[in-house]
């Protein structure tokens, strides 16, 4: 397989016009997605040789005006670089892009559509991407969206790029909306005797009037004790299952809710107490939802600010997923989590439910076919985010349908970005 | 009516009882235009389906016979988005007005296209939830139209527009294919087809069902109104609020003429001698909002406001908003006709844009009232004119075009939330180059090869 480094956007356009099949690679932080799409022989299934387009030269901030709440940067700009730049002006990317420490880029984040726990507050990648330049399958440079936060002119091409895995075009430049960052953050931990009870409390919290930055659900127990909360080991040895380690005498089937709040530092302790009281069925102030019927066995608001930061930063790197396991991201809803969790847990998977149990992260130890079967039975699809190379990025119900097929045929008529397992190529000709 | 349409009308008549298919000018008159009242066009027929199946059959009929169709809700488009096509069929979706499912635990509502925007929030209210996008016409405009035009409102800065609140849809493509995109989850895998369909102005077909995300009603709103001696001072105050690190739910500015209109139309009780009013609203958890509001009041106090009013209860808040929300219709009392423009500029260039609009207004000898979403740089200049004066509309349109060009020059957009429709067709090439326009046309042709869905809107030409 050929690896072609490009210097600028013109190079990308030229490459698209001269190579029959291409895959663009930026930071290489998600090899499960940037390598598996190609067979070991370096060809696509129809034996067309695949060219790896190394776009890492397309980096750097083009424009950042804190007063506009926007910035524009090359697609291969590392997320970490952007976060540092924004932090200097007390701003942030509210959708919490994962894998920044590994070198994830803005373009890769858009192409995979990945967002972290903090998307609970204001939404995911699609809610903050306002402009995108990309090279389509004809080699045309297309400028979608704009640099203003509100724009309704023409088709929303940037949105189409979110989660497209390079199948619809090669991103060269992106423009994001950003927000002022919360001045300080804190977390409330609540451990419940069962996942079902934790889910019930989670649903009440999502209906309440608390402004939470994040709301995660971790099956099993974090080791909470007065004054300190010790995390599970980030990487475990063979045999022990991270996230399921528990303190003496706690029920094995328990689950822990993590609710993060943010704002002026002075107000945080009182707000933490309000959330805790809501969970224990005490003071219902600030709540519009019905009270929680079963109290958690243990609530802790005593984690230090440092602890809060460390926990959520580790969460964004998915450090809880054991080395060598495959990690999948599955869109879910709270009502479905209990049944799904039982079936995944029975197979030895490790699970995390983020953004109010709208996203399931599943670390899978065994054969992918088994998870594929379970997902199909549930009518769900999953993106394989991390792990050893495999043949396809998606399992379960693969996104597609006639609307996407037609869009694909328009943006990539010669199937230059058609790599195995992406989605069915559009053979139908229209018009 | 051409023979092609009249001969195929008999086929359409088989799908609808006589009272739900309109073909005479008198009965179709009300469908001849939308909120862009200056344009009027009678269609070949209007059908009034009551079920999704009837909509599907109508679109399939149109596709088989090559007849253009325009889907329509309450007709509140300010860009002529639902203007009929001569010899085409208007599909009036107002009777598909059922909320099919409202699940408070999942915080979603699944609705038909004819459901009125405000009806979603009303239905969700008993559960402590609401639907965030709040266009000024929310008491009548429908979700189908909101989806087609990615409608916004006063609270977009923090919570986004319609596209940010659609989780899934059942789509009827222009050839009659029914397909689903998205789902019930706030998360998704694969390209964001929801986001791509929203705002496509009917060119990709009709959303038969839409799954909307609902949010908890904020515990507390705090609203402040500042009166200023100049528009510039009000604009500087917006910059100061942003610089302070606050994230208001809404920031709105009205100029002298708009204030006068709101007073005449809604008796809002605004300070009448001000050159500009700024409304800023915070919402969220009580403790946070109170702390932030103290900071906000300080920012506004030091921003040179000549008068400050703070809403101390829900009534006072409603009164502040009443004037703002009724400003468009109130302007109707000051002038026989008006055009609403919808350009966007970077927030930092609002001042330049307003000075430019004032200059253009003088040159053209037409009054312009300004009401705008200052938080996201979305201007709404209202160009006052008299349509009875020969050439009156043309002069107003010329001014509107120059204002749009100014917005693009300043790095903005020709439309923030009203859409291109038919009104801004000519301005698309100011915003996009030939490659982008060709790309959009190719997308449209791939989805709708015969170009029967809302023909003549958004895209200025054929394949280039």
Coordinates of N, CA and C in Angstrom, one line a residue, chain A residues 211-404:
Chain A
X211 N -28.2 21.6 36.3 CA -27.4 21.8 35.0 C -26.2 20.9 35.2
X212 N -26.2 19.7 34.8 CA -25.0 18.8 34.9 C -24.1 18.9 33.7
X213 N -22.8 18.9 34.0 CA -21.9 18.9 32.8 C -21.8 17.5 32.3
X214 N -21.9 16.5 33.1 CA -21.8 15.1 32.7 C -22.6 14.3 33.7
X215 N -23.1 13.1 33.1 CA -23.8 12.2 34.0 C -23.5 10.8 33.5
X216 N -22.6 10.1 34.1 CA -22.1 8.8 33.7 C -22.6 7.7 34.7
X217 N -22.7 6.5 34.1 CA -23.2 5.4 34.9 C -22.1 4.3 34.8
X218 N -21.6 3.9 35.9 CA -20.6 2.8 35.8 C -21.1 1.6 36.6
X219 N -21.3 0.5 35.9 CA -21.7 -0.8 36.5 C -20.6 -1.2 37.6
X220 N -21.1 -1.7 38.7 CA -20.1 -2.1 39.7 C -19.9 -0.9 40.6
X221 N -18.9 -1.0 41.5 CA -18.7 0.0 42.5 C -17.4 0.7 42.3
X222 N -17.3 2.0 42.4 CA -16.0 2.7 42.6 C -15.8 2.6 44.0
X223 N -14.6 2.6 44.4 CA -14.3 2.5 45.9 C -14.5 3.8 46.6
X224 N -15.7 4.0 47.0 CA -16.0 5.3 47.7 C -15.8 5.1 49.2
X225 N -15.1 6.0 49.8 CA -15.1 6.0 51.3 C -15.0 7.4 51.7
X226 N -15.4 7.7 52.9 CA -15.4 9.1 53.4 C -14.1 9.7 53.1
X227 N -14.1 10.9 52.5 CA -12.9 11.6 52.3 C -12.1 11.3 51.1
X228 N -12.4 10.1 50.5 CA -11.6 9.8 49.3 C -12.3 8.9 48.4
X229 N -12.0 8.9 47.1 CA -12.6 8.0 46.2 C -11.4 7.5 45.4
X230 N -11.2 6.2 45.5 CA -10.1 5.7 44.7 C -10.7 5.0 43.4
X231 N -10.1 5.3 42.3 CA -10.6 4.8 41.0 C -10.2 3.4 40.9
X232 N -10.8 2.7 40.0 CA -10.4 1.4 39.6 C -9.1 1.6 38.8
X233 N -8.3 0.5 38.7 CA -7.0 0.5 38.0 C -7.4 0.9 36.5
X234 N -6.6 1.8 36.0 CA -6.8 2.1 34.6 C -6.5 1.0 33.6
X235 N -5.5 0.3 33.8 CA -5.2 -0.9 33.0 C -5.0 -2.1 33.9
X236 N -5.8 -3.1 33.7 CA -5.7 -4.3 34.6 C -5.0 -5.4 33.9
X237 N -4.5 -6.3 34.8 CA -3.9 -7.5 34.3 C -5.0 -8.5 33.9
X238 N -4.6 -9.5 33.2 CA -5.4 -10.6 32.9 C -6.1 -11.1 34.1
X239 N -7.4 -11.4 34.0 CA -8.1 -12.0 35.1 C -8.9 -11.1 35.9
X240 N -8.4 -9.9 36.2 CA -9.2 -9.0 37.0 C -10.0 -8.1 36.1
X241 N -11.2 -7.8 36.5 CA -12.0 -6.9 35.6 C -12.1 -5.5 36.1
X242 N -11.5 -4.6 35.4 CA -11.6 -3.2 35.9 C -13.0 -2.7 36.0
X243 N -13.2 -1.8 36.9 CA -14.5 -1.2 37.0 C -15.4 -2.0 37.9
X244 N -15.1 -3.3 38.2 CA -15.9 -4.1 38.9 C -15.3 -4.4 40.3
X245 N -14.1 -3.9 40.5 CA -13.5 -4.0 41.8 C -14.3 -3.3 42.8
X246 N -14.4 -3.9 44.0 CA -15.4 -3.2 45.0 C -14.8 -3.4 46.4
X247 N -15.4 -2.5 47.2 CA -15.0 -2.6 48.6 C -15.7 -3.7 49.3
X248 N -15.2 -4.1 50.4 CA -15.7 -5.2 51.2 C -17.2 -5.1 51.4
X249 N -18.0 -6.1 51.2 CA -19.3 -6.2 51.6 C -20.3 -5.5 50.7
X250 N -19.8 -4.8 49.6 CA -20.8 -4.1 48.7 C -21.3 -5.1 47.7
X251 N -22.6 -4.9 47.3 CA -23.2 -5.9 46.4 C -22.5 -5.9 45.0
X252 N -22.3 -7.1 44.4 CA -21.6 -7.2 43.2 C -22.4 -6.6 42.0
X253 N -23.7 -6.5 42.2 CA -24.5 -6.0 41.1 C -24.8 -4.5 41.1
X254 N -24.1 -3.8 42.0 CA -24.3 -2.4 42.2 C -23.9 -1.6 41.0
X255 N -24.1 -0.3 41.1 CA -23.7 0.6 40.0 C -23.5 2.0 40.6
X256 N -22.6 2.8 40.0 CA -22.3 4.1 40.5 C -22.7 5.2 39.5
X257 N -23.3 6.2 40.0 CA -23.7 7.4 39.2 C -22.6 8.4 39.4
X258 N -22.2 9.1 38.4 CA -21.2 10.2 38.5 C -21.9 11.4 37.9
X259 N -22.2 12.4 38.7 CA -22.8 13.6 38.2 C -21.8 14.8 38.4
X260 N -21.4 15.4 37.3 CA -20.4 16.5 37.4 C -21.2 17.8 37.2
X261 N -20.8 18.8 38.1 CA -21.4 20.1 38.0 C -20.2 21.1 37.7
X262 N -20.6 22.2 37.2 CA -19.5 23.2 36.9 C -20.1 24.6 37.1
X263 N -19.2 25.6 37.4 CA -19.6 27.0 37.6 C -18.7 27.7 38.5
X264 N -19.2 28.8 39.1 CA -18.4 29.5 40.1 C -18.0 28.7 41.2
X265 N -16.7 28.7 41.6 CA -16.2 27.8 42.6 C -17.0 27.9 43.9
X266 N -17.3 29.1 44.3 CA -18.0 29.4 45.6 C -19.3 28.6 45.7
X267 N -20.0 28.5 44.6 CA -21.3 27.8 44.7 C -21.3 26.3 44.6
X268 N -20.1 25.8 44.3 CA -20.1 24.3 44.0 C -20.5 23.4 45.2
X269 N -19.9 23.7 46.4 CA -20.2 22.8 47.5 C -21.7 22.7 47.8
X270 N -22.4 23.9 47.8 CA -23.8 23.9 48.1 C -24.6 23.2 47.0
X271 N -24.2 23.3 45.7 CA -24.9 22.7 44.6 C -24.6 21.2 44.7
X272 N -23.4 20.8 45.0 CA -23.2 19.3 45.2 C -24.1 18.7 46.2
X273 N -24.3 19.5 47.3 CA -25.2 19.0 48.4 C -26.6 18.9 47.9
X274 N -27.0 19.8 47.1 CA -28.4 19.7 46.5 C -28.6 18.5 45.7
X275 N -27.6 18.2 44.8 CA -27.7 17.0 44.0 C -27.7 15.8 44.9
X276 N -26.9 15.7 45.9 CA -26.8 14.6 46.8 C -28.1 14.4 47.5
X277 N -28.7 15.6 48.0 CA -30.0 15.5 48.7 C -31.1 15.0 47.8
X278 N -31.1 15.4 46.5 CA -32.0 15.0 45.5 C -32.0 13.4 45.4
X279 N -30.7 12.9 45.4 CA -30.5 11.5 45.2 C -30.9 10.7 46.4
X280 N -30.8 11.3 47.6 CA -31.2 10.6 48.8 C -32.6 10.9 49.2
X281 N -33.4 11.5 48.3 CA -34.8 11.7 48.5 C -35.1 12.8 49.6
X282 N -34.1 13.6 49.9 CA -34.2 14.7 50.9 C -34.8 15.9 50.2
X283 N -34.1 17.0 50.4 CA -34.5 18.3 49.8 C -34.7 18.2 48.3
X284 N -35.9 18.6 47.8 CA -36.2 18.5 46.4 C -36.0 19.9 45.7
X285 N -35.4 20.8 46.4 CA -35.3 22.2 45.8 C -34.6 22.1 44.5
X286 N -35.0 22.9 43.6 CA -34.4 22.9 42.3 C -34.8 21.8 41.4
X287 N -35.7 20.9 41.9 CA -36.0 19.7 41.1 C -37.5 19.8 40.6
X288 N -37.7 19.4 39.4 CA -39.1 19.4 39.0 C -39.6 17.9 38.8
X289 N -38.6 17.0 38.7 CA -38.9 15.6 38.5 C -39.3 14.9 39.8
X290 N -40.0 13.8 39.7 CA -40.4 13.1 40.9 C -39.2 12.6 41.7
X291 N -39.2 12.5 43.0 CA -38.1 12.1 43.7 C -37.6 10.7 43.5
X292 N -36.4 10.4 43.8 CA -35.8 9.1 43.6 C -36.4 8.2 44.7
X293 N -36.8 7.0 44.3 CA -37.6 6.2 45.3 C -36.6 5.4 46.2
X294 N -35.5 5.0 45.7 CA -34.5 4.3 46.5 C -33.2 5.1 46.6
X295 N -32.8 5.3 47.8 CA -31.6 6.1 48.0 C -30.4 5.2 47.7
X296 N -29.3 5.9 47.2 CA -28.1 5.2 47.0 C -27.5 4.7 48.4
X297 N -26.7 3.7 48.3 CA -26.1 3.2 49.6 C -25.1 4.1 50.1
X298 N -24.5 4.9 49.2 CA -23.4 5.8 49.6 C -23.3 6.9 48.6
X299 N -23.3 8.1 49.2 CA -23.1 9.3 48.3 C -21.8 10.0 48.8
X300 N -21.0 10.4 47.9 CA -19.9 11.2 48.3 C -19.7 12.5 47.4
X301 N -19.5 13.5 48.1 CA -19.3 14.8 47.5 C -17.9 15.3 47.9
X302 N -17.1 14.3 48.5 CA -15.9 14.8 49.1 C -14.6 14.7 48.3
X303 N -14.8 14.2 47.0 CA -13.6 14.2 46.1 C -13.1 15.6 46.0
X304 N -11.8 15.7 46.0 CA -11.1 17.0 45.8 C -11.3 17.5 44.4
X305 N -11.1 18.8 44.2 CA -11.2 19.3 42.8 C -10.2 18.6 41.9
X306 N -9.0 18.3 42.4 CA -8.0 17.6 41.6 C -8.5 16.2 41.2
X307 N -9.2 15.6 42.1 CA -9.7 14.3 41.8 C -10.8 14.4 40.7
X308 N -11.6 15.4 40.8 CA -12.6 15.6 39.7 C -11.9 15.7 38.4
X309 N -10.9 16.5 38.3 CA -10.2 16.8 37.0 C -9.6 15.5 36.5
X310 N -8.9 14.8 37.4 CA -8.2 13.6 37.0 C -9.2 12.5 36.5
X311 N -10.3 12.3 37.2 CA -11.2 11.3 36.8 C -11.7 11.6 35.4
X312 N -12.2 12.8 35.1 CA -12.8 13.0 33.8 C -11.8 13.1 32.7
X313 N -10.6 13.5 33.0 CA -9.5 13.5 32.0 C -9.2 12.0 31.6
X314 N -9.1 11.1 32.6 CA -8.9 9.7 32.4 C -10.0 9.1 31.5
X315 N -11.2 9.6 31.9 CA -12.4 9.1 31.2 C -12.3 9.4 29.7
X316 N -11.9 10.6 29.4 CA -11.8 11.1 28.0 C -10.7 10.3 27.2
X317 N -9.8 9.7 27.9 CA -8.8 8.8 27.2 C -9.2 7.4 27.2
X318 N -10.4 7.1 27.8 CA -10.9 5.7 27.8 C -9.8 4.7 28.4
X319 N -9.2 5.2 29.5 CA -8.1 4.4 30.1 C -8.6 3.2 30.8
X320 N -9.9 3.1 31.0 CA -10.5 2.0 31.7 C -10.6 0.7 30.8
X321 N -10.4 1.0 29.5 CA -10.5 -0.1 28.5 C -9.2 -0.9 28.5
X322 N -9.2 -2.2 28.8 CA -8.0 -3.0 28.9 C -7.2 -3.0 27.6
X323 N -5.9 -3.0 27.7 CA -5.0 -3.1 26.5 C -5.4 -4.3 25.6
X324 N -5.5 -4.1 24.4 CA -5.8 -5.2 23.4 C -7.2 -5.5 23.2
X325 N -8.1 -5.0 24.1 CA -9.6 -5.2 23.9 C -10.1 -4.3 22.8
X326 N -11.2 -4.6 22.3 CA -11.9 -3.8 21.3 C -12.9 -2.9 22.0
X327 N -12.9 -1.6 21.7 CA -13.8 -0.7 22.3 C -14.9 -0.2 21.3
X328 N -16.1 -0.3 21.7 CA -17.2 0.1 20.8 C -18.0 1.2 21.4
X329 N -18.6 2.0 20.5 CA -19.5 3.1 21.0 C -20.8 2.8 20.4
X330 N -21.8 2.7 21.3 CA -23.2 2.3 20.9 C -24.2 3.4 21.3
X331 N -24.9 4.0 20.4 CA -26.0 4.9 20.8 C -27.1 4.1 21.5
X332 N -27.5 4.5 22.7 CA -28.6 3.8 23.4 C -29.5 4.9 24.0
X333 N -30.5 4.4 24.7 CA -31.3 5.3 25.5 C -31.5 4.7 26.9
X334 N -31.7 5.4 28.0 CA -31.7 4.9 29.3 C -32.7 3.7 29.4
X335 N -33.8 3.7 28.8 CA -34.8 2.6 28.9 C -34.2 1.3 28.5
X336 N -33.2 1.3 27.6 CA -32.8 0.0 27.0 C -31.5 -0.5 27.7
X337 N -31.0 0.3 28.6 CA -29.6 0.0 29.2 C -29.7 -1.3 30.0
X338 N -30.7 -1.5 30.9 CA -30.7 -2.6 31.8 C -30.6 -3.9 31.0
X339 N -31.4 -4.1 30.0 CA -31.4 -5.4 29.3 C -30.1 -5.5 28.5
X340 N -29.6 -4.5 27.9 CA -28.4 -4.5 27.1 C -27.2 -4.9 28.1
X341 N -27.2 -4.2 29.2 CA -26.1 -4.4 30.1 C -26.0 -5.9 30.6
X342 N -27.2 -6.5 30.8 CA -27.2 -7.9 31.2 C -26.5 -8.8 30.1
X343 N -26.9 -8.5 28.9 CA -26.4 -9.4 27.8 C -24.9 -9.2 27.6
X344 N -24.4 -7.9 27.7 CA -23.0 -7.6 27.5 C -22.2 -8.1 28.7
X345 N -22.7 -7.9 29.9 CA -22.0 -8.3 31.1 C -21.8 -9.9 31.1
X346 N -22.8 -10.6 30.6 CA -22.7 -12.1 30.5 C -21.6 -12.5 29.6
X347 N -21.2 -11.7 28.7 CA -20.1 -12.1 27.8 C -18.7 -11.6 28.3
X348 N -18.7 -11.0 29.5 CA -17.5 -10.5 30.1 C -17.0 -9.1 29.6
X349 N -18.0 -8.4 29.0 CA -17.6 -7.0 28.6 C -17.6 -6.1 29.7
X350 N -16.8 -5.0 29.6 CA -16.7 -3.9 30.6 C -17.5 -2.8 29.9
X351 N -18.4 -2.1 30.7 CA -19.3 -1.1 30.2 C -19.2 0.2 30.9
X352 N -19.3 1.3 30.1 CA -19.5 2.6 30.7 C -20.7 3.3 30.0
X353 N -21.5 3.9 30.7 CA -22.7 4.6 30.0 C -22.5 6.1 30.3
X354 N -22.3 6.9 29.2 CA -22.1 8.3 29.4 C -23.2 9.1 28.9
X355 N -23.0 10.4 29.1 CA -24.0 11.5 28.7 C -25.5 11.0 29.0
X356 N -25.7 10.7 30.2 CA -27.1 10.4 30.7 C -27.6 9.1 30.1
X357 N -26.6 8.1 29.9 CA -26.9 6.8 29.3 C -27.5 6.9 27.9
X358 N -27.0 7.9 27.2 CA -27.3 8.0 25.7 C -26.2 7.3 24.9
X359 N -25.1 7.1 25.5 CA -23.9 6.5 24.8 C -23.5 5.3 25.7
X360 N -23.3 4.2 25.1 CA -22.7 3.0 25.8 C -21.3 2.8 25.2
X361 N -20.3 2.7 26.0 CA -19.0 2.3 25.6 C -18.8 0.9 26.1
X362 N -18.5 0.0 25.1 CA -18.4 -1.4 25.5 C -17.0 -1.9 25.1
X363 N -16.3 -2.3 26.1 CA -15.0 -3.0 25.9 C -15.2 -4.5 25.8
X364 N -14.8 -5.1 24.7 CA -15.2 -6.4 24.4 C -14.0 -7.3 24.3
X365 N -14.1 -8.4 25.1 CA -12.9 -9.3 25.2 C -12.8 -10.4 24.1
X366 N -14.0 -10.8 23.6 CA -14.0 -12.0 22.8 C -14.2 -11.7 21.3
X367 N -14.9 -12.7 20.7 CA -15.2 -12.6 19.3 C -16.2 -11.5 19.0
X368 N -15.8 -10.7 18.0 CA -16.7 -9.6 17.6 C -18.0 -10.1 17.1
X369 N -18.1 -11.3 16.5 CA -19.3 -11.8 15.9 C -20.4 -11.9 16.9
X370 N -20.0 -12.2 18.2 CA -21.0 -12.4 19.2 C -21.7 -11.0 19.6
X371 N -20.8 -10.0 19.7 CA -21.4 -8.6 19.9 C -22.2 -8.2 18.7
X372 N -21.8 -8.5 17.5 CA -22.5 -8.1 16.3 C -23.9 -8.7 16.4
X373 N -23.9 -10.0 16.8 CA -25.2 -10.7 16.9 C -26.2 -10.0 17.9
X374 N -25.6 -9.7 19.0 CA -26.4 -9.1 20.1 C -26.9 -7.7 19.6
X375 N -26.1 -7.0 18.9 CA -26.5 -5.6 18.5 C -27.6 -5.7 17.4
X376 N -27.4 -6.6 16.5 CA -28.4 -6.8 15.4 C -29.7 -7.2 16.0
X377 N -29.7 -8.1 17.0 CA -31.0 -8.5 17.6 C -31.6 -7.3 18.3
X378 N -30.8 -6.3 18.8 CA -31.4 -5.2 19.5 C -31.7 -4.0 18.5
X379 N -31.3 -4.2 17.2 CA -31.5 -3.2 16.2 C -30.6 -2.0 16.4
X380 N -29.4 -2.3 17.0 CA -28.5 -1.2 17.2 C -27.2 -1.3 16.4
X381 N -26.6 -0.2 16.2 CA -25.3 -0.2 15.5 C -24.2 0.3 16.4
X382 N -22.9 0.0 16.1 CA -21.8 0.4 16.9 C -20.7 0.8 16.1
X383 N -19.9 1.8 16.5 CA -18.6 2.1 15.9 C -17.5 1.5 16.7
X384 N -16.6 0.9 16.0 CA -15.4 0.3 16.7 C -14.4 1.4 16.8
X385 N -14.1 1.8 18.0 CA -13.3 3.0 18.2 C -11.9 2.7 18.4
X386 N -11.6 1.5 19.1 CA -10.2 1.2 19.5 C -10.1 -0.3 19.5
X387 N -8.8 -0.7 19.3 CA -8.5 -2.2 19.4 C -7.7 -2.6 18.2
X388 N -7.4 -3.9 18.1 CA -6.6 -4.4 17.1 C -7.3 -4.2 15.7
X389 N -6.6 -4.1 14.6 CA -7.2 -3.9 13.3 C -8.2 -5.0 13.0
X390 N -9.3 -4.6 12.4 CA -10.3 -5.6 11.9 C -10.8 -5.1 10.6
X391 N -11.8 -5.8 10.1 CA -12.2 -5.6 8.8 C -13.2 -4.4 8.6
X392 N -13.9 -4.1 9.6 CA -14.9 -3.0 9.4 C -15.1 -2.1 10.6
X393 N -15.4 -0.9 10.3 CA -15.6 0.1 11.4 C -16.9 -0.1 12.1
X394 N -17.9 -0.6 11.5 CA -19.2 -0.6 12.1 C -19.6 -2.1 12.3
X395 N -20.3 -2.4 13.3 CA -21.0 -3.6 13.5 C -22.5 -3.4 13.9
X396 N -23.2 -4.5 13.9 CA -24.6 -4.3 14.2 C -25.4 -3.8 13.0
X397 N -26.4 -3.0 13.3 CA -27.1 -2.4 12.2 C -26.3 -1.2 11.6
X398 N -25.8 -1.4 10.4 CA -24.9 -0.5 9.8 C -25.7 0.7 9.2
X399 N -25.3 1.9 9.4 CA -26.0 3.0 8.9 C -26.0 3.0 7.4
X400 N -27.1 3.6 6.8 CA -27.1 3.6 5.4 C -28.5 4.0 4.9
X401 N -29.1 3.2 4.0 CA -30.4 3.5 3.5 C -30.3 4.3 2.3
X402 N -31.4 4.5 1.6 CA -31.4 5.1 0.3 C -31.0 6.6 0.3
X403 N -31.3 7.3 1.4 CA -30.9 8.7 1.5 C -29.4 8.8 1.4
X404 N -28.7 8.0 2.3 CA -27.2 8.1 2.3 C -26.6 7.5 1.0

